[in-house]
Each structure stands twice: as structure tokens, then as C-alpha cells.
Amino acid sequence: MTQQTGDRRVVTNIALSLDGRYAKPDNPQDMSWVMPYAVTDVARDHLTSLWEPATTALLGRVNAEGFLGFWPTVIGMEGADPRDEGFAKWLVDTDKVVLSRTLDEAPWDRTTLADGPTAEVVTELRATEGGDILVLSSASVIKALLAADQVDRLAFTVFPVVLGGGPRLFEDGLPAGQWTLVSQTAGDHGTTAQVYDRVR
């Protein structure tokens, strides 16, 4: 459902460990700790509920390269879960905004590059017509939006792993605020998914 101009929600989604980390301390690009849990029903249904009302994907450059390098290959893949294929098709077909100071041109279709401050880019996106603006696992983008109090819906999956170090999503100094729980689900292997809305 398309919302009116100026009414767009900013929705962020990321996977966290039990100790609140989103990446390993020694190799932030190693997402092997995520993979056993990302294919659970809870994780797949959670992601589906987030992308269905969204019409824009917002990513940092590193995540864009990872997501757009992998997900298009899922389309038509033998044995692919329909939810994975649905997300892959959405990602390919939806408008994408990639925050980057290093790319001169976007190597992906339906993609706009933005090199301004994250909060300013999102303020401009909010003023356009469309559905939710979904930030996909880009920790630097989510952190900047949390710091600017620009997140309307905060969604995450928590996987039963303790990483013992590495970067945290929630750092000291964030604006104080209240959130209301929209949904919580638990399932295979102890995976949980939680969605909170900002109370304004």
C-alpha cells in the first residue's frame, strides 16, 4: 500500500547476536554465524513482513555489493524457498538508494547513489511518495539514523550465538526515547524476531 507524500516510514532490519553484536570482532565480513539461522521460518517470515510494504531499499555500499551480488542468483534457483525468491525479486525490481562516497556510477538497475549525510538523504526520501523505506542490515546506516532519531520501525532477528566481541548496534549517546513492541516470534534453533515502533 503506497503512503501519501511525507508519510513514509523508515524501517531498519538487522541480525544480532545474544550479546548485541552484528559482526565478528576479527572479521566483520564473515557472516557464517548468521547462516544457520537466516533460513529458519521465523527469519524468512520476518523479512517477508518487512519488504512487502516497502518500495525503497536503502543500503550502504558494502551491503549493497553483498546483497545485490547474491540475491539475484536465487531467482529461478532449483529448490529455492518461495519466500527467498520473493525477496530476491523484490530487491531486483524495487528502487534502491545506495549510500557511497566511492562509487561513481551504480552497477545495479533501479539504483540511485547518494553521498550526502545519511539523515539528510532519508529526510529527502521521506518527502517523496511511496511505501516504507527499508534499511537492509547496513549497520552504519542504521546507527546514523538511530543517532538522528529517524527510525520509525526497528526490526531485528536475534540468533542464539555469543560473539564475545565486535561492534554493537546500540552505542552510548543515542537519543532517549520510548518504543512499543509490535510483534515478537520465536522458532527453530532459538531464533527470535522482534519489531518495535518509535513512540513520538
Tab-separated table of C-alpha atoms in Angstrom:
chain	number	residue	atom	x	y	z
A	1	MET	CA	0.000	0.000	0.000
A	2	THR	CA	1.511	3.308	-1.091
A	3	GLN	CA	1.508	6.034	1.525
A	4	GLN	CA	0.966	9.723	0.884
A	5	THR	CA	3.871	12.081	0.327
A	6	GLY	CA	5.672	12.794	3.582
A	7	ASP	CA	4.204	9.790	5.420
A	8	ARG	CA	6.869	7.231	4.582
A	9	ARG	CA	8.180	5.083	7.412
A	10	VAL	CA	11.849	4.299	7.856
A	11	VAL	CA	12.175	0.619	8.783
A	12	THR	CA	15.515	-0.899	9.760
A	13	ASN	CA	16.368	-4.584	9.949
A	14	ILE	CA	19.491	-6.340	11.168
A	15	ALA	CA	20.622	-9.640	12.701
A	16	LEU	CA	22.100	-9.528	16.194
A	17	SER	CA	23.863	-11.995	18.440
A	18	LEU	CA	22.720	-12.609	22.015
A	19	ASP	CA	25.396	-10.188	23.217
A	20	GLY	CA	24.142	-7.451	20.910
A	21	ARG	CA	26.793	-7.663	18.177
A	22	TYR	CA	26.170	-7.544	14.450
A	23	ALA	CA	29.604	-8.704	13.306
A	24	LYS	CA	32.515	-10.806	14.483
A	25	PRO	CA	35.402	-8.942	16.120
A	26	ASP	CA	38.137	-10.391	13.914
A	27	ASN	CA	36.356	-10.470	10.542
A	28	PRO	CA	33.305	-8.216	10.150
A	29	GLN	CA	32.597	-9.633	6.679
A	30	ASP	CA	32.287	-13.200	7.991
A	31	MET	CA	28.553	-13.837	8.308
A	32	SER	CA	28.835	-17.597	8.778
A	33	TRP	CA	27.360	-17.217	12.280
A	34	VAL	CA	24.139	-15.903	10.695
A	35	MET	CA	23.607	-18.507	8.000
A	36	PRO	CA	22.227	-21.455	10.055
A	37	TYR	CA	19.506	-19.188	11.449
A	38	ALA	CA	18.712	-16.988	8.438
A	39	VAL	CA	16.971	-19.936	6.752
A	40	THR	CA	14.512	-20.576	9.603
A	41	ASP	CA	10.811	-19.899	9.163
A	42	VAL	CA	10.981	-17.141	11.758
A	43	ALA	CA	13.738	-15.279	9.900
A	44	ARG	CA	12.151	-15.756	6.474
A	45	ASP	CA	8.662	-14.727	7.600
A	46	HIS	CA	10.121	-11.743	9.464
A	47	LEU	CA	11.915	-10.452	6.371
A	48	THR	CA	8.841	-11.019	4.203
A	49	SER	CA	6.716	-8.918	6.567
A	50	LEU	CA	9.215	-6.077	6.190
A	51	TRP	CA	9.767	-5.981	2.432
A	52	GLU	CA	6.136	-6.429	1.364
A	53	PRO	CA	5.078	-2.863	2.387
A	54	ALA	CA	8.394	-1.327	1.273
A	55	THR	CA	9.047	0.390	-2.051
A	56	THR	CA	12.621	1.560	-1.459
A	57	ALA	CA	15.663	-0.343	-0.242
A	58	LEU	CA	18.339	1.746	1.463
A	59	LEU	CA	21.813	0.217	1.769
A	60	GLY	CA	25.397	1.126	2.417
A	61	ARG	CA	27.844	0.286	-0.358
A	62	VAL	CA	29.348	-2.811	1.274
A	63	ASN	CA	25.958	-4.322	1.985
A	64	ALA	CA	24.709	-3.388	-1.464
A	65	GLU	CA	27.578	-5.314	-3.019
A	66	GLY	CA	26.822	-8.324	-0.830
A	67	PHE	CA	23.047	-8.296	-1.222
A	68	LEU	CA	22.992	-7.491	-4.928
A	69	GLY	CA	25.787	-9.922	-5.667
A	70	PHE	CA	23.918	-12.828	-4.070
A	71	TRP	CA	20.158	-12.371	-4.078
A	72	PRO	CA	19.542	-12.106	-7.842
A	73	THR	CA	21.079	-15.589	-8.181
A	74	VAL	CA	18.263	-17.007	-6.031
A	75	ILE	CA	15.634	-16.188	-8.676
A	76	GLY	CA	14.870	-19.409	-10.509
A	77	MET	CA	17.266	-21.412	-8.348
A	78	GLU	CA	16.216	-25.031	-8.040
A	79	GLY	CA	14.744	-25.736	-4.616
A	80	ALA	CA	14.724	-22.095	-3.544
A	81	ASP	CA	12.269	-21.260	-0.777
A	82	PRO	CA	9.428	-19.141	-2.253
A	83	ARG	CA	9.997	-16.518	0.463
A	84	ASP	CA	13.654	-16.192	-0.521
A	85	GLU	CA	12.740	-15.929	-4.175
A	86	GLY	CA	10.050	-13.358	-3.363
A	87	PHE	CA	12.573	-11.192	-1.531
A	88	ALA	CA	15.109	-11.586	-4.332
A	89	LYS	CA	12.585	-10.445	-6.943
A	90	TRP	CA	11.549	-7.505	-4.788
A	91	LEU	CA	15.175	-6.449	-4.294
A	92	VAL	CA	15.887	-6.558	-8.025
A	93	ASP	CA	12.691	-4.739	-9.014
A	94	THR	CA	12.409	-2.123	-6.261
A	95	ASP	CA	14.037	1.304	-6.173
A	96	LYS	CA	17.363	1.186	-4.373
A	97	VAL	CA	19.348	4.009	-2.790
A	98	VAL	CA	22.977	3.186	-2.022
A	99	LEU	CA	24.993	5.458	0.242
A	100	SER	CA	28.534	5.648	-1.099
A	101	ARG	CA	31.372	8.125	-1.349
A	102	THR	CA	33.460	5.861	-3.580
A	103	LEU	CA	31.159	4.692	-6.398
A	104	ASP	CA	30.886	6.953	-9.442
A	105	GLU	CA	28.028	5.054	-11.011
A	106	ALA	CA	25.703	2.327	-9.816
A	107	PRO	CA	26.379	-1.145	-11.236
A	108	TRP	CA	22.795	-2.211	-10.446
A	109	ASP	CA	19.480	-1.431	-12.120
A	110	ARG	CA	16.955	0.884	-10.459
A	111	THR	CA	19.668	2.257	-8.178
A	112	THR	CA	20.458	5.816	-7.145
A	113	LEU	CA	23.746	6.708	-5.474
A	114	ALA	CA	23.769	9.201	-2.594
A	115	ASP	CA	26.885	10.602	-0.943
A	116	GLY	CA	25.324	13.072	1.489
A	117	PRO	CA	24.801	12.616	5.235
A	118	THR	CA	22.522	9.646	5.898
A	119	ALA	CA	19.898	11.609	7.846
A	120	GLU	CA	19.628	14.215	5.066
A	121	VAL	CA	19.244	11.548	2.385
A	122	VAL	CA	16.443	9.941	4.395
A	123	THR	CA	14.703	13.273	5.005
A	124	GLU	CA	14.597	13.781	1.243
A	125	LEU	CA	13.298	10.243	0.677
A	126	ARG	CA	10.574	10.768	3.271
A	127	ALA	CA	9.282	13.719	1.269
A	128	THR	CA	8.662	11.560	-1.810
A	129	GLU	CA	5.702	9.305	-2.484
A	130	GLY	CA	5.940	5.594	-1.790
A	131	GLY	CA	5.801	2.856	0.803
A	132	ASP	CA	8.275	2.034	3.545
A	133	ILE	CA	11.970	2.793	3.208
A	134	LEU	CA	13.664	-0.445	4.276
A	135	VAL	CA	17.257	-0.357	5.525
A	136	LEU	CA	18.715	-3.812	4.972
A	137	SER	CA	21.340	-4.833	7.542
A	138	SER	CA	23.578	-1.816	6.879
A	139	ALA	CA	24.827	-1.152	10.406
A	140	SER	CA	26.486	2.198	9.641
A	141	VAL	CA	23.261	3.473	8.068
A	142	ILE	CA	21.090	2.199	10.928
A	143	LYS	CA	23.423	3.720	13.533
A	144	ALA	CA	23.317	7.102	11.813
A	145	LEU	CA	19.515	7.003	11.644
A	146	LEU	CA	19.193	5.954	15.296
A	147	ALA	CA	21.500	8.820	16.283
A	148	ALA	CA	19.305	11.241	14.307
A	149	ASP	CA	16.088	9.696	15.713
A	150	GLN	CA	14.983	8.905	12.161
A	151	VAL	CA	13.935	5.264	12.677
A	152	ASP	CA	10.180	4.659	12.814
A	153	ARG	CA	10.232	0.868	12.977
A	154	LEU	CA	13.137	-1.091	14.443
A	155	ALA	CA	13.217	-4.759	13.458
A	156	PHE	CA	15.797	-7.392	14.211
A	157	THR	CA	16.364	-11.091	14.476
A	158	VAL	CA	18.335	-12.381	17.431
A	159	PHE	CA	20.313	-15.557	16.880
A	160	PRO	CA	21.436	-17.777	19.806
A	161	VAL	CA	25.128	-17.050	19.397
A	162	VAL	CA	27.512	-15.128	21.650
A	163	LEU	CA	30.219	-13.499	19.540
A	164	GLY	CA	32.207	-12.292	22.554
A	165	GLY	CA	33.271	-9.079	20.880
A	166	GLY	CA	32.769	-6.992	17.777
A	167	PRO	CA	30.719	-3.879	17.055
A	168	ARG	CA	27.435	-3.222	18.828
A	169	LEU	CA	24.353	-1.719	17.202
A	170	PHE	CA	23.291	0.326	20.232
A	171	GLU	CA	26.046	2.637	21.402
A	172	ASP	CA	26.100	5.151	24.235
A	173	GLY	CA	24.798	8.605	23.423
A	174	LEU	CA	21.697	7.669	21.417
A	175	PRO	CA	18.687	9.944	21.885
A	176	ALA	CA	16.485	8.722	24.720
A	177	GLY	CA	13.093	7.501	23.566
A	178	GLN	CA	10.320	5.008	24.035
A	179	TRP	CA	9.427	2.145	21.725
A	180	THR	CA	6.371	-0.072	21.608
A	181	LEU	CA	6.535	-3.788	20.786
A	182	VAL	CA	4.626	-4.576	17.582
A	183	SER	CA	5.431	-8.269	17.284
A	184	GLN	CA	7.698	-10.982	18.600
A	185	THR	CA	8.111	-14.512	17.352
A	186	ALA	CA	10.333	-17.422	18.291
A	187	GLY	CA	11.112	-20.580	16.431
A	188	ASP	CA	13.688	-23.071	15.224
A	189	HIS	CA	17.059	-23.200	16.957
A	190	GLY	CA	16.075	-20.400	19.347
A	191	THR	CA	15.798	-17.739	16.649
A	192	THR	CA	13.644	-14.779	17.663
A	193	ALA	CA	12.318	-11.834	15.665
A	194	GLN	CA	11.205	-8.563	17.225
A	195	VAL	CA	9.635	-5.439	15.786
A	196	TYR	CA	9.336	-2.137	17.673
A	197	ASP	CA	7.740	1.149	16.646
A	198	ARG	CA	9.037	4.505	17.827
A	199	VAL	CA	6.633	6.330	20.130
A	200	ARG	CA	6.558	10.010	19.141
